[in-house]
Coordinates of C-alpha atoms and ligand atoms in Angstrom, one line a residue:
Chain A
X465 CA -79.3 17.0 16.1
X466 CA -77.5 16.0 19.3
X467 CA -77.0 13.3 21.8
X468 CA -78.7 13.7 25.1
X469 CA -78.2 11.8 28.3
X470 CA -81.2 12.1 30.7
X471 CA -80.6 10.8 34.2
X472 CA -78.5 7.8 33.0
X473 CA -77.2 5.3 35.4
X474 CA -75.4 2.1 34.7
X475 CA -74.7 -0.9 36.9
X476 CA -72.6 -3.7 35.4
X477 CA -73.7 -6.4 37.8
X478 CA -77.4 -6.1 38.3
X479 CA -77.6 -8.8 41.0
X480 CA -74.6 -7.8 43.1
X481 CA -75.1 -7.8 46.8
X482 CA -73.9 -4.2 47.2
X483 CA -75.0 -2.3 44.1
X484 CA -72.0 -0.5 42.5
X485 CA -73.0 2.1 39.9
X486 CA -70.5 2.7 37.2
X487 CA -72.5 5.7 36.1
X488 CA -74.7 7.7 38.5
X489 CA -77.4 10.0 37.2
X490 CA -75.5 11.4 34.3
X491 CA -77.1 14.3 32.4
X492 CA -75.3 15.5 29.3
X493 CA -75.8 17.1 26.0
X494 CA -73.4 16.5 23.1
X495 CA -74.1 19.3 20.6
X496 CA -73.3 19.1 16.9
X497 CA -69.9 20.5 16.0
X498 CA -68.6 20.6 19.6
X499 CA -65.2 19.4 20.7
X500 CA -65.6 17.7 24.1
X501 CA -63.0 16.5 26.5
X502 CA -64.1 13.7 28.9
X503 CA -61.7 13.6 31.8
X504 CA -61.6 11.5 34.9
X505 CA -59.3 9.3 37.0
X506 CA -59.0 5.6 36.0
X507 CA -62.2 3.8 36.9
X508 CA -64.3 7.0 37.0
X509 CA -66.6 5.6 34.3
X510 CA -65.4 7.3 31.2
X511 CA -65.3 4.2 29.0
X512 CA -68.6 3.1 30.4
X513 CA -70.1 6.5 29.5
X514 CA -68.8 6.5 25.9
X515 CA -70.0 2.9 25.3
X516 CA -73.5 4.2 26.0
X517 CA -73.2 6.8 23.3
X518 CA -73.3 4.2 20.5
X519 CA -75.6 1.7 22.2
X520 CA -73.0 -0.9 23.1
X521 CA -74.1 -0.6 26.7
X522 CA -77.7 0.1 27.7
X523 CA -78.5 2.3 30.7
X524 CA -80.0 0.5 33.6
X525 CA -81.9 3.7 34.4
X526 CA -82.6 6.8 32.4
X527 CA -82.7 7.5 28.7
X528 CA -80.4 8.4 25.9
X529 CA -81.8 10.4 22.9
X530 CA -80.1 10.6 19.6
X531 CA -81.6 13.2 17.3
X532 CA -84.7 13.2 19.5
X533 CA -85.3 9.4 19.5
X534 CA -84.7 7.1 22.5
X535 CA -81.9 4.7 21.4
X536 CA -83.4 2.0 23.6
X537 CA -86.7 1.9 21.6
X538 CA -87.3 -1.4 20.0
X539 CA -87.7 0.1 16.5
X540 CA -84.6 2.3 16.9
X541 CA -82.0 1.3 14.3
X542 CA -79.0 0.7 16.5
X543 CA -76.8 -0.2 13.5
X544 CA -77.2 3.1 11.9
X545 CA -76.5 4.7 15.2
X546 CA -73.1 2.9 15.3
X547 CA -72.3 4.3 11.8
X548 CA -73.2 7.8 12.9
X549 CA -71.5 7.7 16.3
X550 CA -68.1 6.3 15.7
X551 CA -66.3 4.9 18.7
X552 CA -62.6 4.3 18.8
X553 CA -61.8 2.0 21.7
X554 CA -58.8 2.3 24.0
X555 CA -55.8 0.6 22.4
X556 CA -57.8 0.3 19.1
X557 CA -54.8 -1.3 17.4
X558 CA -55.7 -4.5 19.2
X559 CA -58.8 -4.9 17.0
X560 CA -56.9 -5.0 13.6
X561 CA -57.3 -8.3 11.9
X562 CA -57.0 -8.1 8.1
X563 CA -54.0 -8.9 6.0
X564 CA -53.5 -5.4 4.8
X565 CA -54.1 -2.0 6.3
X566 CA -56.4 -1.1 3.5
X567 CA -58.6 -4.1 3.8
X568 CA -58.9 -3.5 7.6
X569 CA -60.1 0.0 7.1
X570 CA -62.7 -1.3 4.6
X571 CA -64.3 -3.4 7.2
X572 CA -66.5 -0.7 8.7
X573 CA -67.8 0.7 5.3
X574 CA -68.4 -2.9 4.1
X575 CA -70.5 -3.6 7.2
X576 CA -72.6 -0.6 6.2
X577 CA -73.5 -2.3 3.0
X578 CA -71.5 -0.1 0.7
X579 CA -70.1 -1.5 -2.5
X580 CA -66.5 -2.6 -2.7
X581 CA -65.6 0.5 -4.7
X582 CA -67.3 2.9 -2.4
X583 CA -65.8 1.2 0.6
X584 CA -62.3 1.5 -0.9
X585 CA -62.8 5.1 -1.7
X586 CA -63.7 5.8 1.9
X587 CA -60.8 3.7 3.2
X588 CA -58.5 5.7 1.0
X589 CA -59.9 9.0 2.2
X590 CA -59.9 8.0 5.9
X591 CA -56.3 6.8 5.7
X592 CA -55.2 10.1 4.1
X593 CA -57.1 12.0 6.8
X594 CA -55.3 10.3 9.6
X595 CA -52.0 11.1 7.9
X596 CA -50.7 7.6 7.2
X597 CA -48.1 7.5 4.5
X598 CA -49.4 5.8 1.3
X599 CA -46.5 3.4 1.3
X600 CA -48.1 1.6 4.3
X601 CA -51.5 1.1 2.8
X602 CA -50.8 -2.4 1.6
X603 CA -48.5 -3.4 4.5
X604 CA -49.7 -5.8 7.1
X605 CA -51.1 -3.9 10.0
X606 CA -49.0 -5.9 12.3
X607 CA -45.8 -4.6 10.8
X608 CA -46.5 -1.0 11.7
X609 CA -45.3 0.9 14.7
X610 CA -47.7 1.6 17.6
X611 CA -48.6 5.1 16.5
X612 CA -49.2 4.0 12.9
X613 CA -51.4 1.1 14.0
X614 CA -53.4 3.5 16.1
X615 CA -53.9 5.7 13.1
X616 CA -55.1 2.8 11.0
X617 CA -57.6 1.9 13.7
X618 CA -58.9 5.4 13.9
X619 CA -59.2 5.4 10.1
X620 CA -61.2 2.2 10.4
X621 CA -63.9 4.1 12.3
X622 CA -63.5 7.3 10.4
X623 CA -64.2 5.5 7.1
X624 CA -67.8 5.1 8.2
X625 CA -68.0 8.9 8.1
X626 CA -69.5 9.3 11.6
X627 CA -71.1 12.5 12.6
X628 CA -69.8 12.1 16.1
X629 CA -66.3 10.7 16.7
X630 CA -65.5 9.4 20.1
X631 CA -62.0 8.5 21.0
X632 CA -61.3 6.6 24.2
X633 CA -57.8 7.6 25.4
X634 CA -56.4 7.8 21.9
X635 CA -53.0 8.9 23.2
X636 CA -52.5 6.1 25.8
X637 CA -49.1 4.6 25.5
X638 CA -47.8 6.9 22.7
X639 CA -44.6 9.0 22.9
X640 CA -45.0 12.8 23.2
X641 CA -44.6 13.3 19.4
X642 CA -47.1 10.5 18.5
X643 CA -49.5 12.0 21.0
X644 CA -49.3 15.5 19.6
X645 CA -49.6 14.2 16.0
X646 CA -52.7 12.2 16.8
X647 CA -54.3 15.1 18.7
X648 CA -53.5 17.5 15.9
X649 CA -55.1 15.2 13.4
X650 CA -58.2 14.9 15.5
X651 CA -58.4 18.7 15.8
X652 CA -58.1 18.9 12.0
X653 CA -61.0 16.5 11.6
X654 CA -63.0 18.7 13.8
X655 CA -62.0 22.0 12.2
X656 CA -62.1 20.9 8.5
X657 CA -64.8 18.2 8.4
X658 CA -67.0 19.6 11.2
X659 CA -67.1 16.3 13.0
X660 CA -68.3 16.4 16.6
X661 CA -65.4 15.1 18.8
X662 CA -65.5 13.5 22.2
X663 CA -62.0 13.0 23.4
X664 CA -61.5 10.8 26.5
X665 CA -58.4 11.3 28.5
X666 CA -57.1 11.2 32.0
X667 CA -54.6 14.0 31.3
X668 CA -55.7 17.6 31.4
X669 CA -52.6 18.5 29.5
X670 CA -53.9 16.6 26.5
X671 CA -57.2 18.2 26.3
X672 CA -56.6 21.7 27.6
X673 CA -55.2 22.9 24.2
X674 CA -57.9 21.4 22.1
X675 CA -61.4 21.1 23.5
X676 CA -64.1 23.7 24.0
X677 CA -66.0 21.9 26.7
X678 CA -64.6 19.7 29.5
X679 CA -66.7 17.1 31.2
X680 CA -65.1 15.9 34.4
X681 CA -66.1 12.5 35.8
X682 CA -65.6 11.3 39.3
X683 CA -66.8 8.0 40.6
X684 CA -69.4 7.7 37.9
X685 CA -70.8 11.2 38.3
X686 CA -70.4 14.2 36.1
X687 CA -68.6 16.7 38.4
X688 CA -68.1 19.6 36.0
X689 CA -69.3 20.3 32.5
X690 CA -68.0 23.6 31.4
X691 CA -65.4 25.5 29.4
X692 CA -61.8 24.8 30.2
X693 CA -61.3 28.2 31.7
X694 CA -64.1 27.7 34.2
X695 CA -63.1 24.1 35.0
X696 CA -59.5 25.0 35.7
X697 CA -60.5 27.6 38.3
X698 CA -61.3 24.5 40.5
X699 CA -57.7 23.4 40.9
X700 CA -58.1 22.2 44.4
X701 CA -61.2 20.1 43.7
X702 CA -59.5 18.6 40.6
X703 CA -56.5 17.6 42.7
X704 CA -58.7 16.1 45.3
X705 CA -60.1 13.6 42.7
X706 CA -56.7 12.7 41.4
X707 CA -56.6 15.1 38.4
X708 CA -54.5 18.1 37.9
X709 CA -54.9 21.4 36.0
X710 CA -52.6 21.9 33.1
X711 CA -49.1 23.1 34.0
X712 CA -50.0 26.4 32.4
X713 CA -52.5 27.1 35.2
X714 CA -49.9 26.3 37.8
X715 CA -47.3 28.6 36.2
X716 CA -49.9 31.4 36.0
X717 CA -50.7 31.0 39.7
X718 CA -47.0 31.0 40.6
X719 CA -46.3 34.1 38.6
X720 CA -49.3 35.8 40.1
X721 CA -48.1 34.9 43.6
X722 CA -44.8 36.6 42.7
X723 CA -46.7 39.8 41.9
X724 CA -46.9 39.5 38.1
X725 CA -50.2 40.7 36.6
X726 CA -51.0 37.7 34.5
X727 CA -54.3 36.3 33.4
X728 CA -55.1 33.4 35.7
X729 CA -57.6 31.8 33.3
X730 CA -55.0 31.2 30.5
X731 CA -55.2 27.5 29.6
X732 CA -53.3 27.1 26.4
X733 CA -49.6 27.7 26.0
X734 CA -50.5 30.4 23.4
X735 CA -52.6 32.3 25.8
X736 CA -50.0 31.9 28.5
X737 CA -47.3 33.3 26.3
X738 CA -49.5 36.3 25.4
X739 CA -50.4 37.2 29.0
X740 CA -46.8 36.8 30.2
X741 CA -45.6 39.2 27.5
X742 CA -48.3 41.6 28.5
X743 CA -47.3 41.4 32.2
X744 CA -43.6 41.9 31.3
X745 CA -44.3 44.9 29.1
X746 CA -46.4 46.4 31.9
X747 CA -43.4 46.2 34.1
X748 CA -41.0 47.8 31.7
Chain B
X448 CA -72.1 -12.5 29.5
X449 CA -68.8 -14.2 28.7
X450 CA -67.2 -13.0 31.8
X451 CA -69.8 -14.8 33.8
X452 CA -67.9 -18.1 33.4
X453 CA -66.5 -18.8 36.8
X454 CA -64.6 -21.9 35.9
X455 CA -60.9 -21.2 36.7
X456 CA -61.6 -18.2 38.9
X457 CA -60.6 -17.7 42.4
X458 CA -63.1 -16.4 45.0
X459 CA -61.4 -14.7 48.0
X460 CA -62.9 -15.8 51.3
X461 CA -61.8 -17.1 54.6
X462 CA -63.0 -20.7 55.0
X463 CA -61.7 -24.1 56.0
X464 CA -61.9 -25.1 52.4
X465 CA -59.7 -22.2 51.3
X466 CA -57.1 -23.2 53.9
X467 CA -57.1 -26.9 53.0
X468 CA -54.0 -28.3 51.4
X469 CA -54.4 -28.1 47.6
X470 CA -53.5 -31.8 47.4
X471 CA -56.5 -32.7 49.5
X472 CA -58.7 -30.6 47.2
X473 CA -57.3 -32.1 44.0
X474 CA -57.6 -35.7 45.2
X475 CA -61.0 -34.8 46.7
X476 CA -62.2 -33.5 43.3
X477 CA -61.2 -36.7 41.6
X478 CA -62.7 -38.8 44.3
X479 CA -65.9 -36.7 44.0
X480 CA -66.1 -37.2 40.3
X481 CA -65.6 -40.9 40.6
X482 CA -68.2 -41.1 43.3
X483 CA -70.6 -39.1 41.1
X484 CA -70.3 -41.6 38.3
X485 CA -70.7 -44.6 40.6
X486 CA -74.2 -43.6 41.7
X487 CA -76.7 -46.1 40.5
X488 CA -79.8 -45.1 42.5
X489 CA -81.5 -42.3 44.3
X490 CA -79.6 -42.9 47.5
X491 CA -76.3 -42.4 45.7
X492 CA -77.4 -39.1 44.3
X493 CA -78.7 -38.1 47.7
X494 CA -75.3 -38.8 49.3
X495 CA -73.5 -36.7 46.6
X496 CA -76.1 -33.9 47.0
X497 CA -75.6 -33.8 50.7
X498 CA -71.8 -33.8 50.3
X499 CA -71.9 -31.1 47.7
X500 CA -74.3 -28.9 49.6
X501 CA -72.2 -29.1 52.8
X502 CA -69.1 -28.3 50.8
X503 CA -70.7 -25.2 49.3
X504 CA -71.8 -24.0 52.7
X505 CA -68.4 -24.6 54.2
X506 CA -66.7 -22.8 51.2
X507 CA -68.4 -19.5 52.0
X508 CA -68.6 -18.9 48.2
X509 CA -72.0 -17.3 47.5
X510 CA -74.3 -19.7 45.7
X511 CA -75.3 -16.9 43.3
X512 CA -71.6 -16.6 42.2
X513 CA -71.6 -20.3 41.4
X514 CA -74.9 -20.3 39.6
X515 CA -73.7 -17.5 37.4
X516 CA -70.9 -19.8 36.2
X517 CA -73.5 -22.4 35.4
X518 CA -75.5 -20.1 33.2
X519 CA -72.7 -20.2 30.6
X520 CA -72.8 -23.9 30.2
X521 CA -76.5 -24.3 30.5
X522 CA -76.6 -24.6 26.7
X523 CA -74.3 -27.6 26.8
X524 CA -76.4 -29.3 29.4
X525 CA -79.6 -28.6 27.5
X526 CA -78.1 -30.2 24.3
X527 CA -77.0 -33.3 26.2
X528 CA -80.4 -33.6 27.9
X529 CA -82.2 -33.3 24.5
X530 CA -80.0 -35.9 22.8
X531 CA -80.5 -38.4 25.7
X532 CA -84.2 -37.7 25.9
X533 CA -84.9 -38.2 22.2
X534 CA -82.4 -40.9 21.3
X535 CA -83.0 -43.4 24.0
X536 CA -85.1 -46.4 23.0
X537 CA -87.8 -47.7 25.3
X538 CA -91.4 -47.2 26.5
X539 CA -92.8 -44.3 24.5
X540 CA -94.5 -41.6 26.6
X541 CA -95.0 -38.7 24.2
X542 CA -94.4 -38.7 20.5
X543 CA -94.8 -35.9 18.0
X544 CA -93.5 -35.6 14.4
X545 CA -90.5 -37.9 14.3
X546 CA -89.5 -37.4 17.9
X547 CA -90.3 -39.7 20.7
X548 CA -89.8 -39.2 24.4
X549 CA -89.4 -42.4 26.2
X550 CA -89.5 -43.1 29.9
X551 CA -86.0 -44.5 29.8
X552 CA -84.9 -41.5 27.9
X553 CA -86.3 -39.1 30.6
X554 CA -84.4 -41.0 33.3
X555 CA -81.1 -41.0 31.4
X556 CA -81.5 -37.3 30.6
X557 CA -82.2 -36.4 34.2
X558 CA -79.2 -38.4 35.4
X559 CA -77.1 -36.8 32.8
X560 CA -78.2 -33.3 33.7
X561 CA -77.5 -33.9 37.4
X562 CA -74.2 -35.4 36.8
X563 CA -73.0 -32.7 34.4
X564 CA -74.1 -29.8 36.7
X565 CA -72.7 -31.5 39.8
X566 CA -69.5 -32.2 38.0
X567 CA -69.1 -28.6 37.0
X568 CA -70.1 -27.2 40.4
X569 CA -67.8 -29.6 42.1
X570 CA -64.8 -28.8 40.0
X571 CA -65.4 -25.1 39.9
X572 CA -65.6 -25.2 43.8
X573 CA -62.0 -26.4 43.7
X574 CA -60.8 -23.6 41.5
X575 CA -62.9 -21.1 43.4
X576 CA -61.2 -21.9 46.7
X577 CA -57.7 -22.5 45.5
X578 CA -55.4 -19.9 44.1
X579 CA -53.6 -20.9 40.8
X580 CA -50.4 -20.9 42.8
X581 CA -51.6 -23.4 45.3
X582 CA -53.0 -25.5 42.5
X583 CA -49.7 -25.7 40.8
X584 CA -47.9 -26.6 44.0
X585 CA -50.4 -29.3 44.7
X586 CA -50.3 -30.7 41.2
X587 CA -46.5 -30.7 41.2
X588 CA -46.3 -32.4 44.5
X589 CA -48.9 -35.0 43.5
X590 CA -47.2 -35.8 40.2
X591 CA -43.8 -35.6 41.8
X592 CA -43.1 -39.4 41.4
X593 CA -43.4 -39.1 37.6
X594 CA -40.2 -37.1 37.6
X595 CA -38.4 -40.4 38.0
X596 CA -39.5 -41.3 34.5
X597 CA -38.3 -37.9 33.2
X598 CA -41.8 -36.3 33.0
X599 CA -41.4 -32.5 33.1
X600 CA -43.8 -32.3 36.0
X601 CA -42.9 -28.8 37.1
X602 CA -43.3 -27.4 33.6
X603 CA -46.7 -29.1 33.1
X604 CA -48.0 -27.8 36.4
X605 CA -46.8 -24.3 35.6
X606 CA -48.4 -24.4 32.2
X607 CA -51.7 -25.5 33.6
X608 CA -51.8 -22.9 36.2
X609 CA -50.9 -20.2 33.7
X610 CA -53.7 -21.5 31.4
X611 CA -56.2 -21.3 34.2
X612 CA -55.0 -17.9 35.2
X613 CA -55.5 -16.7 31.6
X614 CA -59.1 -17.8 31.2
X615 CA -60.8 -14.7 32.8
X616 CA -58.3 -12.4 31.1
X617 CA -59.1 -13.8 27.7
X618 CA -62.8 -13.7 28.4
X619 CA -62.5 -10.0 29.2
X620 CA -60.5 -9.5 26.0
X621 CA -63.1 -11.3 23.9
X622 CA -65.7 -9.0 25.3
X623 CA -63.7 -5.9 24.5
X624 CA -62.7 -6.9 20.9
X625 CA -66.3 -8.0 20.2
X626 CA -67.5 -4.5 21.3
X627 CA -64.8 -2.8 19.3
X628 CA -65.8 -4.7 16.1
X629 CA -69.5 -4.1 16.8
X630 CA -68.6 -0.4 16.9
X631 CA -67.4 -0.9 13.4
X632 CA -70.7 -2.4 12.4
X633 CA -69.8 -6.1 12.8
X634 CA -72.6 -8.4 13.4
X635 CA -72.1 -11.6 15.4
X636 CA -75.5 -13.0 15.8
X637 CA -77.3 -12.9 12.5
X638 CA -77.1 -14.8 9.2
X639 CA -76.7 -18.5 8.5
X640 CA -74.0 -20.7 9.9
X641 CA -71.4 -19.8 7.3
X642 CA -71.9 -16.1 7.7
X643 CA -71.7 -16.6 11.4
X644 CA -68.5 -18.5 11.2
X645 CA -67.1 -15.9 8.8
X646 CA -68.1 -13.1 11.2
X647 CA -65.9 -14.7 13.9
X648 CA -62.7 -13.9 11.9
X649 CA -62.6 -10.3 13.1
X650 CA -62.9 -11.6 16.7
X651 CA -60.6 -14.6 16.6
X652 CA -57.6 -13.1 14.8
X653 CA -57.1 -10.2 17.3
X654 CA -57.8 -12.6 20.1
X655 CA -55.1 -15.0 19.0
X656 CA -52.7 -12.2 18.5
X657 CA -53.4 -10.9 21.9
X658 CA -53.0 -14.3 23.5
X659 CA -49.6 -14.7 21.8
X660 CA -48.6 -11.2 22.8
X661 CA -49.6 -11.9 26.4
X662 CA -47.7 -15.2 26.4
X663 CA -44.7 -13.5 25.0
X664 CA -44.8 -10.7 27.6
X665 CA -45.2 -13.2 30.4
X666 CA -42.3 -15.3 29.2
X667 CA -40.2 -12.2 29.0
X668 CA -41.2 -11.1 32.5
X669 CA -40.4 -14.5 33.9
X670 CA -37.0 -14.6 32.3
X671 CA -36.3 -11.1 33.4
X672 CA -36.8 -12.3 37.0
X673 CA -34.5 -15.2 36.3
X674 CA -37.2 -17.8 36.5
X675 CA -35.9 -21.3 36.1
X676 CA -38.1 -24.3 36.9
X677 CA -37.2 -27.7 38.0
X678 CA -34.6 -29.3 40.3
X679 CA -33.0 -26.7 42.4
X680 CA -36.0 -24.5 42.8
X681 CA -37.2 -24.1 46.4
X682 CA -40.6 -23.0 47.7
X683 CA -41.5 -20.1 49.8
X684 CA -44.4 -21.9 51.3
X685 CA -43.7 -25.7 51.0
X686 CA -46.8 -27.8 51.3
X687 CA -47.2 -29.6 54.7
X688 CA -50.1 -31.6 55.8
X689 CA -52.0 -30.2 58.9
X690 CA -54.5 -31.8 61.1
X691 CA -57.4 -30.5 59.0
X692 CA -55.9 -32.1 55.9
X693 CA -55.9 -35.5 57.6
X694 CA -59.5 -34.9 58.6
X695 CA -60.3 -33.9 55.0
X696 CA -58.9 -37.2 53.7
X697 CA -60.9 -39.2 56.3
X698 CA -64.1 -37.4 55.3
X699 CA -63.4 -38.1 51.7
X700 CA -62.8 -41.8 52.4
X701 CA -66.1 -41.9 54.4
X702 CA -67.9 -40.1 51.5
X703 CA -66.7 -42.4 48.8
X704 CA -67.4 -45.5 51.0
X705 CA -70.9 -44.2 51.6
X706 CA -71.6 -43.7 47.9
X707 CA -70.3 -47.1 47.1
X708 CA -72.4 -48.6 49.8
X709 CA -75.6 -47.1 48.3
X710 CA -75.1 -49.4 45.3
X711 CA -76.3 -52.3 47.4
X712 CA -79.4 -50.4 48.6
X713 CA -82.2 -51.7 46.4
Ligands
LIG1293 N1 -67.1 -5.0 31.8 C1 -67.2 -4.6 33.1 N2 -67.8 -5.4 34.0 C2 -67.9 -5.0 35.3 N3 -67.4 -3.9 35.8 C3 -66.8 -3.0 34.9 C4 -66.7 -3.4 33.5 N4 -66.0 -2.4 32.9 C5 -65.8 -1.4 33.8 N5 -66.3 -1.8 35.0 C6 -66.2 -1.1 36.3 O1 -66.9 0.2 36.1 C7 -66.1 1.2 36.7 C8 -65.8 2.3 35.6 O2 -64.9 1.8 34.7 P1 -64.5 2.5 33.3 O3 -65.7 3.0 32.7 O4 -63.7 1.5 32.5 O5 -63.6 3.6 33.8 P2 -62.5 4.5 33.1 O6 -62.7 4.3 31.6 O7 -62.8 5.9 33.5 O8 -61.2 4.1 33.6 C9 -64.9 0.7 37.3 O9 -65.1 0.5 38.7 C10 -64.8 -0.7 36.6 O10 -64.2 -1.6 37.6
LIG1294 MG1 -61.3 3.6 30.2

């Protein structure tokens, strides 16, 4: 039960004079129950990669296997793949179209062929999961704030009960509070519902506190695919490709340079606090 | 797919055609279209073909790039050809079921196909070699005399150039929204015509909203920079005819005269 990329390459314009590969020989395994962070500079191919995960784009070379079956096979049911691998696009609020929030969230389940009642039950559940206040359920989606719209859009995908939920830069353009709220909701979905999450972002800060595997993309290639601790040991390499380690890493390094005995691999603020307290109590 | 439509797109290159005054290119396009519809025999089409080919070579725009734009309207051309082929009365060549292909029909269809594709290649060549800014300037200058009868020429030119500028953006947006709805299980290509029309709602509503939002943002940005069209507005690069523009006009006159002359060749 997993999603496997085997030497996947993608070229948007097959007859371009100079071939430009948006994805270059990508090998990946998305395991059930994982929480993945997909990181890369703008244009590194993150969105291209995630659109392969539910068959919206087809690899120009290589294969993608979902639960052991090649998704490019003629008899592969691509529709059911899209139900099981939910993809929330960047700025998903731009896809809202119904008269009410509730109806919009019903769109996905209805496309799955569910009855009206089942679709509504799922919509209700999904809207509750993303933490939208019930008073907005029958409002027009266009009257909501940016953060609320985004929740509705995420609920629209969640209502299909995907096994893997992919979110393409879900925090883009949100204020810090909106960002933390959304990320915490996503974490809750992972922890409580056991949904596999792929979180796309260009900010290390966003993902460092949440994910258990970080996939770093650079110019269409997977550069690192490892735990946050291991990835953040490559601070210089990350900076060279326009990314940065989370500020915690920099603080730990600075403290260490000042002679404090702190754990350099701390990535979350929690761990940082712990190791600083330890270092201070050693000194006392 | 949709983004392949090249109409209204600019292709950056360094050619005489790119440097030509936009007024020459605008008038040239009109003259070219008129000439195209004045062709009555093979010689006329030959003259237009030679003209078009040389322009394409001069423009330095890759032929592949232009053909990609044609792909999108191939459907339109095929429909026109079919209608002409089956609907024209005359000497029957082939007939099956209720359809008849006539000799006259074939000729009309072939002419139509050539005209349509030449028309589209010709006019997309203009937009491919002229930036929207130049296009507006040219239009405004050309329509300038209409200001006397209180036509809002500057505004019209501005609106047209903005519309052209927005075509590729909206294409991209369509592609994106389509994919986003497909990720929610939407189906755009199955079912009967009513189901298909209905399936477009989730695409069209967000597209319209996005177009309005963009228009609003743009208006805001223009006002924030104190944009005010019309009378007292000066230009950073006022249009001035150069030697090559005069040469361009002369070539155009020669071309149209040549095409007209072919009408008398039996
Ligand atoms: N629809 C498209 N057509 C052609 N090229 C594209 C398209 N979408 C993205 N690209 C190109 O592919 C590369 C990767 O883009 P993308 O996957 O969107 O990166 P990211 O999401 O990491 O910012 C970029 O160079 C971009 O220009
Ligand atoms: Mg992206």
